[in-house]
Amino acid sequence: PTARYYQQVVIINYSDIATPTINTESVGETCNHNVSFTLKAGKEGFRFSLSENGSAVSGTFEKSVNDYWYPTFKHIVNFALAGADESTKCALESLSKGKFVVAIQIGDIIEVYGVEQGLSAGDFTYDPQGNAGFIPLTLESLENGLEYHVPLNYKSAEADSEIEDFDANFKTAV
């Protein structure tokens, strides 16, 4: 059976990540493809949640090659916001002006998008009366900021604490 994305994302300001450690070393039959990170003191991610019956949250990537024929990857995360209140508009403006890393839970795995170069908001239309009040959003790699790895799985500093770190918006990740 195929796991599906939980309908929530944790968005982290790219500049709030203090120490990312990427491990893509493969030895024999062991393949590592993960990232560990801590956030700067007092920082945490921002959670956006939707109904678990929905399918607005998704993460994908596209492979291409750069001018040196090295593979690069465009990370893409889709989700939605809803509302016409000030907090929604503040979130939309902040997402429009920032650079982010996004974590999504799929089954018991936390996928991390944009940890190397960050993700930026794609173009969107604010129409609180359309789409049942939802504003579809995409955070994606910029063409001049593609990633060198596919999305990585989050590895907590504490054994088997990945879900707990995600649930805490990575505030206590060490």
PDB file of N, CA and C in Angstrom, residues 83-163:
ATOM      1  N   GLY A  83      -8.895  31.583   4.240  1.00  0.00           N
ATOM      2  CA  GLY A  83      -9.313  32.687   5.080  1.00  0.00           C
ATOM      3  C   GLY A  83      -9.088  34.042   4.444  1.00  0.00           C
ATOM      4  N   ALA A  84      -9.760  35.019   5.035  1.00  0.00           N
ATOM      5  CA  ALA A  84      -9.620  36.403   4.600  1.00  0.00           C
ATOM      6  C   ALA A  84      -9.179  37.282   5.766  1.00  0.00           C
ATOM      7  N   ASP A  85      -8.834  36.665   6.880  1.00  0.00           N
ATOM      8  CA  ASP A  85      -8.460  37.435   8.062  1.00  0.00           C
ATOM      9  C   ASP A  85      -7.024  37.949   7.943  1.00  0.00           C
ATOM     10  N   GLU A  86      -6.640  38.785   8.889  1.00  0.00           N
ATOM     11  CA  GLU A  86      -5.311  39.387   8.851  1.00  0.00           C
ATOM     12  C   GLU A  86      -4.196  38.353   8.947  1.00  0.00           C
ATOM     13  N   SER A  87      -4.377  37.320   9.768  1.00  0.00           N
ATOM     14  CA  SER A  87      -3.307  36.330   9.924  1.00  0.00           C
ATOM     15  C   SER A  87      -3.042  35.594   8.615  1.00  0.00           C
ATOM     16  N   THR A  88      -4.094  35.321   7.839  1.00  0.00           N
ATOM     17  CA  THR A  88      -3.907  34.674   6.537  1.00  0.00           C
ATOM     18  C   THR A  88      -3.151  35.597   5.593  1.00  0.00           C
ATOM     19  N   LYS A  89      -3.531  36.867   5.587  1.00  0.00           N
ATOM     20  CA  LYS A  89      -2.848  37.819   4.698  1.00  0.00           C
ATOM     21  C   LYS A  89      -1.398  38.030   5.125  1.00  0.00           C
ATOM     22  N   CYS A  90      -1.151  38.057   6.424  1.00  0.00           N
ATOM     23  CA  CYS A  90       0.236  38.162   6.900  1.00  0.00           C
ATOM     24  C   CYS A  90       1.042  36.942   6.481  1.00  0.00           C
ATOM     25  N   ALA A  91       0.445  35.750   6.597  1.00  0.00           N
ATOM     26  CA  ALA A  91       1.132  34.520   6.184  1.00  0.00           C
ATOM     27  C   ALA A  91       1.432  34.560   4.689  1.00  0.00           C
ATOM     28  N   LEU A  92       0.465  34.994   3.887  1.00  0.00           N
ATOM     29  CA  LEU A  92       0.679  35.063   2.436  1.00  0.00           C
ATOM     30  C   LEU A  92       1.807  36.029   2.084  1.00  0.00           C
ATOM     31  N   GLU A  93       1.830  37.170   2.764  1.00  0.00           N
ATOM     32  CA  GLU A  93       2.898  38.141   2.475  1.00  0.00           C
ATOM     33  C   GLU A  93       4.251  37.607   2.923  1.00  0.00           C
ATOM     34  N   SER A  94       4.318  36.990   4.097  1.00  0.00           N
ATOM     35  CA  SER A  94       5.580  36.426   4.580  1.00  0.00           C
ATOM     36  C   SER A  94       6.076  35.326   3.646  1.00  0.00           C
ATOM     37  N   LEU A  95       5.169  34.463   3.215  1.00  0.00           N
ATOM     38  CA  LEU A  95       5.558  33.391   2.289  1.00  0.00           C
ATOM     39  C   LEU A  95       6.030  33.965   0.954  1.00  0.00           C
ATOM     40  N   SER A  96       5.470  35.096   0.548  1.00  0.00           N
ATOM     41  CA  SER A  96       5.856  35.717  -0.722  1.00  0.00           C
ATOM     42  C   SER A  96       7.247  36.325  -0.681  1.00  0.00           C
ATOM     43  N   LYS A  97       7.711  36.690   0.510  1.00  0.00           N
ATOM     44  CA  LYS A  97       8.975  37.414   0.626  1.00  0.00           C
ATOM     45  C   LYS A  97      10.122  36.582   1.179  1.00  0.00           C
ATOM     46  N   GLY A  98       9.864  35.351   1.585  1.00  0.00           N
ATOM     47  CA  GLY A  98      10.893  34.579   2.270  1.00  0.00           C
ATOM     48  C   GLY A  98      11.503  33.463   1.457  1.00  0.00           C
ATOM     49  N   LYS A  99      12.395  32.765   2.119  1.00  0.00           N
ATOM     50  CA  LYS A  99      13.082  31.582   1.585  1.00  0.00           C
ATOM     51  C   LYS A  99      12.944  30.519   2.664  1.00  0.00           C
ATOM     52  N   PHE A 100      12.480  29.315   2.289  1.00  0.00           N
ATOM     53  CA  PHE A 100      12.035  28.353   3.283  1.00  0.00           C
ATOM     54  C   PHE A 100      12.544  26.943   3.028  1.00  0.00           C
ATOM     55  N   VAL A 101      12.505  26.161   4.107  1.00  0.00           N
ATOM     56  CA  VAL A 101      12.676  24.715   4.081  1.00  0.00           C
ATOM     57  C   VAL A 101      11.335  24.153   4.542  1.00  0.00           C
ATOM     58  N   VAL A 102      10.860  23.089   3.899  1.00  0.00           N
ATOM     59  CA  VAL A 102       9.544  22.538   4.228  1.00  0.00           C
ATOM     60  C   VAL A 102       9.673  21.067   4.596  1.00  0.00           C
ATOM     61  N   ALA A 103       8.992  20.695   5.682  1.00  0.00           N
ATOM     62  CA  ALA A 103       8.931  19.297   6.119  1.00  0.00           C
ATOM     63  C   ALA A 103       7.503  18.802   5.966  1.00  0.00           C
ATOM     64  N   ILE A 104       7.361  17.607   5.416  1.00  0.00           N
ATOM     65  CA  ILE A 104       6.057  16.974   5.224  1.00  0.00           C
ATOM     66  C   ILE A 104       6.153  15.547   5.752  1.00  0.00           C
ATOM     67  N   GLN A 105       5.098  15.100   6.421  1.00  0.00           N
ATOM     68  CA  GLN A 105       5.066  13.721   6.925  1.00  0.00           C
ATOM     69  C   GLN A 105       4.320  12.831   5.949  1.00  0.00           C
ATOM     70  N   ILE A 106       4.959  11.709   5.587  1.00  0.00           N
ATOM     71  CA  ILE A 106       4.319  10.683   4.762  1.00  0.00           C
ATOM     72  C   ILE A 106       4.549   9.351   5.491  1.00  0.00           C
ATOM     73  N   GLY A 107       3.483   8.797   6.035  1.00  0.00           N
ATOM     74  CA  GLY A 107       3.624   7.603   6.873  1.00  0.00           C
ATOM     75  C   GLY A 107       4.445   7.946   8.096  1.00  0.00           C
ATOM     76  N   ASP A 108       5.497   7.165   8.350  1.00  0.00           N
ATOM     77  CA  ASP A 108       6.359   7.460   9.496  1.00  0.00           C
ATOM     78  C   ASP A 108       7.660   8.139   9.076  1.00  0.00           C
ATOM     79  N   ILE A 109       7.671   8.731   7.892  1.00  0.00           N
ATOM     80  CA  ILE A 109       8.852   9.409   7.348  1.00  0.00           C
ATOM     81  C   ILE A 109       8.574  10.907   7.269  1.00  0.00           C
ATOM     82  N   ILE A 110       9.561  11.703   7.631  1.00  0.00           N
ATOM     83  CA  ILE A 110       9.492  13.151   7.467  1.00  0.00           C
ATOM     84  C   ILE A 110      10.396  13.506   6.288  1.00  0.00           C
ATOM     85  N   GLU A 111       9.805  14.000   5.212  1.00  0.00           N
ATOM     86  CA  GLU A 111      10.570  14.436   4.048  1.00  0.00           C
ATOM     87  C   GLU A 111      10.892  15.918   4.202  1.00  0.00           C
ATOM     88  N   VAL A 112      12.113  16.297   3.807  1.00  0.00           N
ATOM     89  CA  VAL A 112      12.553  17.683   3.906  1.00  0.00           C
ATOM     90  C   VAL A 112      12.880  18.187   2.501  1.00  0.00           C
ATOM     91  N   TYR A 113      12.248  19.292   2.144  1.00  0.00           N
ATOM     92  CA  TYR A 113      12.408  19.909   0.830  1.00  0.00           C
ATOM     93  C   TYR A 113      13.129  21.250   0.970  1.00  0.00           C
ATOM     94  N   GLY A 114      14.110  21.496   0.097  1.00  0.00           N
ATOM     95  CA  GLY A 114      14.749  22.803   0.035  1.00  0.00           C
ATOM     96  C   GLY A 114      15.839  23.070   1.044  1.00  0.00           C
ATOM     97  N   VAL A 115      16.390  22.051   1.685  1.00  0.00           N
ATOM     98  CA  VAL A 115      17.360  22.283   2.752  1.00  0.00           C
ATOM     99  C   VAL A 115      18.686  22.848   2.233  1.00  0.00           C
ATOM    100  N   GLU A 116      19.010  22.623   0.976  1.00  0.00           N
ATOM    101  CA  GLU A 116      20.289  23.119   0.454  1.00  0.00           C
ATOM    102  C   GLU A 116      20.203  24.560  -0.044  1.00  0.00           C
ATOM    103  N   GLN A 117      19.136  24.899  -0.765  1.00  0.00           N
ATOM    104  CA  GLN A 117      19.032  26.216  -1.398  1.00  0.00           C
ATOM    105  C   GLN A 117      17.804  27.011  -0.956  1.00  0.00           C
ATOM    106  N   GLY A 118      16.844  26.363  -0.334  1.00  0.00           N
ATOM    107  CA  GLY A 118      15.617  27.047   0.076  1.00  0.00           C
ATOM    108  C   GLY A 118      14.565  27.047  -1.023  1.00  0.00           C
ATOM    109  N   LEU A 119      13.326  27.247  -0.621  1.00  0.00           N
ATOM    110  CA  LEU A 119      12.190  27.299  -1.537  1.00  0.00           C
ATOM    111  C   LEU A 119      11.531  28.667  -1.439  1.00  0.00           C
ATOM    112  N   SER A 120      10.963  29.117  -2.553  1.00  0.00           N
ATOM    113  CA  SER A 120      10.263  30.394  -2.604  1.00  0.00           C
ATOM    114  C   SER A 120       8.854  30.185  -3.112  1.00  0.00           C
ATOM    115  N   ALA A 121       7.967  31.095  -2.769  1.00  0.00           N
ATOM    116  CA  ALA A 121       6.569  30.986  -3.204  1.00  0.00           C
ATOM    117  C   ALA A 121       6.460  31.254  -4.699  1.00  0.00           C
ATOM    118  N   GLY A 122       5.703  30.389  -5.373  1.00  0.00           N
ATOM    119  CA  GLY A 122       5.372  30.628  -6.762  1.00  0.00           C
ATOM    120  C   GLY A 122       4.251  31.666  -6.836  1.00  0.00           C
ATOM    121  N   ASP A 123       3.909  32.068  -8.030  1.00  0.00           N
ATOM    122  CA  ASP A 123       2.819  33.017  -8.208  1.00  0.00           C
ATOM    123  C   ASP A 123       1.517  32.397  -7.729  1.00  0.00           C
ATOM    124  N   PHE A 124       0.644  33.214  -7.171  1.00  0.00           N
ATOM    125  CA  PHE A 124      -0.667  32.740  -6.746  1.00  0.00           C
ATOM    126  C   PHE A 124      -1.677  33.863  -6.867  1.00  0.00           C
ATOM    127  N   THR A 125      -2.943  33.493  -6.830  1.00  0.00           N
ATOM    128  CA  THR A 125      -4.044  34.452  -6.868  1.00  0.00           C
ATOM    129  C   THR A 125      -4.821  34.342  -5.573  1.00  0.00           C
ATOM    130  N   TYR A 126      -5.006  35.462  -4.921  1.00  0.00           N
ATOM    131  CA  TYR A 126      -5.814  35.503  -3.699  1.00  0.00           C
ATOM    132  C   TYR A 126      -7.263  35.721  -4.117  1.00  0.00           C
ATOM    133  N   ASP A 127      -8.104  34.734  -3.858  1.00  0.00           N
ATOM    134  CA  ASP A 127      -9.533  34.817  -4.171  1.00  0.00           C
ATOM    135  C   ASP A 127     -10.282  34.030  -3.103  1.00  0.00           C
ATOM    136  N   PRO A 128     -10.594  34.682  -1.961  1.00  0.00           N
ATOM    137  CA  PRO A 128     -11.202  33.947  -0.851  1.00  0.00           C
ATOM    138  C   PRO A 128     -12.593  33.398  -1.150  1.00  0.00           C
ATOM    139  N   GLN A 129     -13.220  33.839  -2.237  1.00  0.00           N
ATOM    140  CA  GLN A 129     -14.539  33.299  -2.594  1.00  0.00           C
ATOM    141  C   GLN A 129     -14.439  32.138  -3.568  1.00  0.00           C
ATOM    142  N   GLY A 130     -13.309  32.001  -4.229  1.00  0.00           N
ATOM    143  CA  GLY A 130     -13.108  30.883  -5.147  1.00  0.00           C
ATOM    144  C   GLY A 130     -12.473  29.712  -4.426  1.00  0.00           C
ATOM    145  N   ASN A 131     -12.458  28.574  -5.043  1.00  0.00           N
ATOM    146  CA  ASN A 131     -11.821  27.366  -4.494  1.00  0.00           C
ATOM    147  C   ASN A 131     -12.273  27.050  -3.073  1.00  0.00           C
ATOM    148  N   ALA A 132     -13.550  27.272  -2.798  1.00  0.00           N
ATOM    149  CA  ALA A 132     -14.132  27.004  -1.479  1.00  0.00           C
ATOM    150  C   ALA A 132     -13.378  27.735  -0.363  1.00  0.00           C
ATOM    151  N   GLY A 133     -12.802  28.887  -0.694  1.00  0.00           N
ATOM    152  CA  GLY A 133     -12.095  29.688   0.292  1.00  0.00           C
ATOM    153  C   GLY A 133     -10.627  29.343   0.451  1.00  0.00           C
ATOM    154  N   PHE A 134     -10.136  28.362  -0.289  1.00  0.00           N
ATOM    155  CA  PHE A 134      -8.734  27.959  -0.184  1.00  0.00           C
ATOM    156  C   PHE A 134      -7.880  28.699  -1.205  1.00  0.00           C
ATOM    157  N   ILE A 135      -6.664  29.037  -0.804  1.00  0.00           N
ATOM    158  CA  ILE A 135      -5.693  29.665  -1.683  1.00  0.00           C
ATOM    159  C   ILE A 135      -4.589  28.640  -1.926  1.00  0.00           C
ATOM    160  N   PRO A 136      -4.575  28.000  -3.101  1.00  0.00           N
ATOM    161  CA  PRO A 136      -3.522  27.016  -3.391  1.00  0.00           C
ATOM    162  C   PRO A 136      -2.166  27.712  -3.491  1.00  0.00           C
ATOM    163  N   LEU A 137      -1.156  27.139  -2.832  1.00  0.00           N
ATOM    164  CA  LEU A 137       0.188  27.715  -2.830  1.00  0.00           C
ATOM    165  C   LEU A 137       1.217  26.674  -3.217  1.00  0.00           C
ATOM    166  N   THR A 138       2.281  27.158  -3.839  1.00  0.00           N
ATOM    167  CA  THR A 138       3.409  26.310  -4.188  1.00  0.00           C
ATOM    168  C   THR A 138       4.675  26.985  -3.685  1.00  0.00           C
ATOM    169  N   LEU A 139       5.483  26.243  -2.948  1.00  0.00           N
ATOM    170  CA  LEU A 139       6.841  26.672  -2.615  1.00  0.00           C
ATOM    171  C   LEU A 139       7.761  25.794  -3.447  1.00  0.00           C
ATOM    172  N   GLU A 140       8.698  26.429  -4.158  1.00  0.00           N
ATOM    173  CA  GLU A 140       9.526  25.662  -5.082  1.00  0.00           C
ATOM    174  C   GLU A 140      10.925  26.239  -5.186  1.00  0.00           C
ATOM    175  N   SER A 141      11.831  25.395  -5.656  1.00  0.00           N
ATOM    176  CA  SER A 141      13.199  25.839  -5.921  1.00  0.00           C
ATOM    177  C   SER A 141      13.185  26.849  -7.051  1.00  0.00           C
ATOM    178  N   LEU A 142      14.002  27.867  -6.920  1.00  0.00           N
ATOM    179  CA  LEU A 142      14.176  28.805  -8.023  1.00  0.00           C
ATOM    180  C   LEU A 142      15.093  28.180  -9.069  1.00  0.00           C
ATOM    181  N   GLU A 143      14.982  28.626 -10.306  1.00  0.00           N
ATOM    182  CA  GLU A 143      15.810  28.051 -11.379  1.00  0.00           C
ATOM    183  C   GLU A 143      17.304  28.213 -11.099  1.00  0.00           C
ATOM    184  N   ASN A 144      17.689  29.290 -10.410  1.00  0.00           N
ATOM    185  CA  ASN A 144      19.108  29.477 -10.086  1.00  0.00           C
ATOM    186  C   ASN A 144      19.432  28.978  -8.677  1.00  0.00           C
ATOM    187  N   GLY A 145      18.536  28.206  -8.088  1.00  0.00           N
ATOM    188  CA  GLY A 145      18.745  27.662  -6.756  1.00  0.00           C
ATOM    189  C   GLY A 145      18.249  26.241  -6.635  1.00  0.00           C
ATOM    190  N   LEU A 146      18.590  25.404  -7.622  1.00  0.00           N
ATOM    191  CA  LEU A 146      18.164  24.009  -7.600  1.00  0.00           C
ATOM    192  C   LEU A 146      18.959  23.231  -6.556  1.00  0.00           C
ATOM    193  N   GLU A 147      18.383  22.159  -6.095  1.00  0.00           N
ATOM    194  CA  GLU A 147      19.007  21.311  -5.074  1.00  0.00           C
ATOM    195  C   GLU A 147      19.915  20.275  -5.749  1.00  0.00           C
ATOM    196  N   TYR A 148      20.896  19.790  -4.987  1.00  0.00           N
ATOM    197  CA  TYR A 148      21.812  18.769  -5.501  1.00  0.00           C
ATOM    198  C   TYR A 148      21.402  17.364  -5.101  1.00  0.00           C
ATOM    199  N   HIS A 149      20.334  17.269  -4.297  1.00  0.00           N
ATOM    200  CA  HIS A 149      19.810  15.970  -3.879  1.00  0.00           C
ATOM    201  C   HIS A 149      18.295  15.983  -4.005  1.00  0.00           C
ATOM    202  N   VAL A 150      17.720  14.803  -4.136  1.00  0.00           N
ATOM    203  CA  VAL A 150      16.265  14.680  -4.055  1.00  0.00           C
ATOM    204  C   VAL A 150      15.869  15.031  -2.620  1.00  0.00           C
ATOM    205  N   PRO A 151      14.583  15.227  -2.319  1.00  0.00           N
ATOM    206  CA  PRO A 151      14.204  15.516  -0.929  1.00  0.00           C
ATOM    207  C   PRO A 151      14.773  14.457   0.014  1.00  0.00           C
ATOM    208  N   LEU A 152      15.268  14.933   1.131  1.00  0.00           N
ATOM    209  CA  LEU A 152      15.941  14.055   2.089  1.00  0.00           C
ATOM    210  C   LEU A 152      15.006  13.685   3.227  1.00  0.00           C
ATOM    211  N   ASN A 153      15.238  12.539   3.827  1.00  0.00           N
ATOM    212  CA  ASN A 153      14.473  12.134   5.001  1.00  0.00           C
ATOM    213  C   ASN A 153      15.117  12.749   6.236  1.00  0.00           C
ATOM    214  N   TYR A 154      14.275  13.271   7.113  1.00  0.00           N
ATOM    215  CA  TYR A 154      14.778  13.889   8.342  1.00  0.00           C
ATOM    216  C   TYR A 154      15.234  12.815   9.315  1.00  0.00           C
ATOM    217  N   LYS A 155      16.394  13.045   9.915  1.00  0.00           N
ATOM    218  CA  LYS A 155      16.956  12.143  10.919  1.00  0.00           C
ATOM    219  C   LYS A 155      17.185  12.953  12.186  1.00  0.00           C
ATOM    220  N   SER A 156      16.478  12.599  13.243  1.00  0.00           N
ATOM    221  CA  SER A 156      16.586  13.310  14.508  1.00  0.00           C
ATOM    222  C   SER A 156      17.894  12.977  15.208  1.00  0.00           C
ATOM    223  N   ALA A 157      18.380  13.917  16.003  1.00  0.00           N
ATOM    224  CA  ALA A 157      19.561  13.657  16.825  1.00  0.00           C
ATOM    225  C   ALA A 157      19.249  12.628  17.907  1.00  0.00           C
ATOM    226  N   GLU A 158      17.988  12.574  18.317  1.00  0.00           N
ATOM    227  CA  GLU A 158      17.527  11.577  19.296  1.00  0.00           C
ATOM    228  C   GLU A 158      16.974  10.389  18.510  1.00  0.00           C
ATOM    229  N   ALA A 159      17.398   9.204  18.819  1.00  0.00           N
ATOM    230  CA  ALA A 159      16.962   8.023  18.076  1.00  0.00           C
ATOM    231  C   ALA A 159      15.438   7.921  18.018  1.00  0.00           C
ATOM    232  N   ASP A 160      14.924   7.705  16.831  1.00  0.00           N
ATOM    233  CA  ASP A 160      13.494   7.478  16.590  1.00  0.00           C
ATOM    234  C   ASP A 160      12.606   8.609  17.094  1.00  0.00           C
ATOM    235  N   SER A 161      13.066   9.851  17.017  1.00  0.00           N
ATOM    236  CA  SER A 161      12.276  11.003  17.475  1.00  0.00           C
ATOM    237  C   SER A 161      11.863  11.924  16.334  1.00  0.00           C
ATOM    238  N   GLU A 162      11.901  11.423  15.116  1.00  0.00           N
ATOM    239  CA  GLU A 162      11.585  12.264  13.962  1.00  0.00           C
ATOM    240  C   GLU A 162      10.162  12.831  14.029  1.00  0.00           C
ATOM    241  N   ILE A 163       9.192  11.972  14.344  1.00  0.00           N
ATOM    242  CA  ILE A 163       7.790  12.423  14.406  1.00  0.00           C
ATOM    243  C   ILE A 163       7.613  13.430  15.539  1.00  0.00           C
TER     244      ILE A 163
END
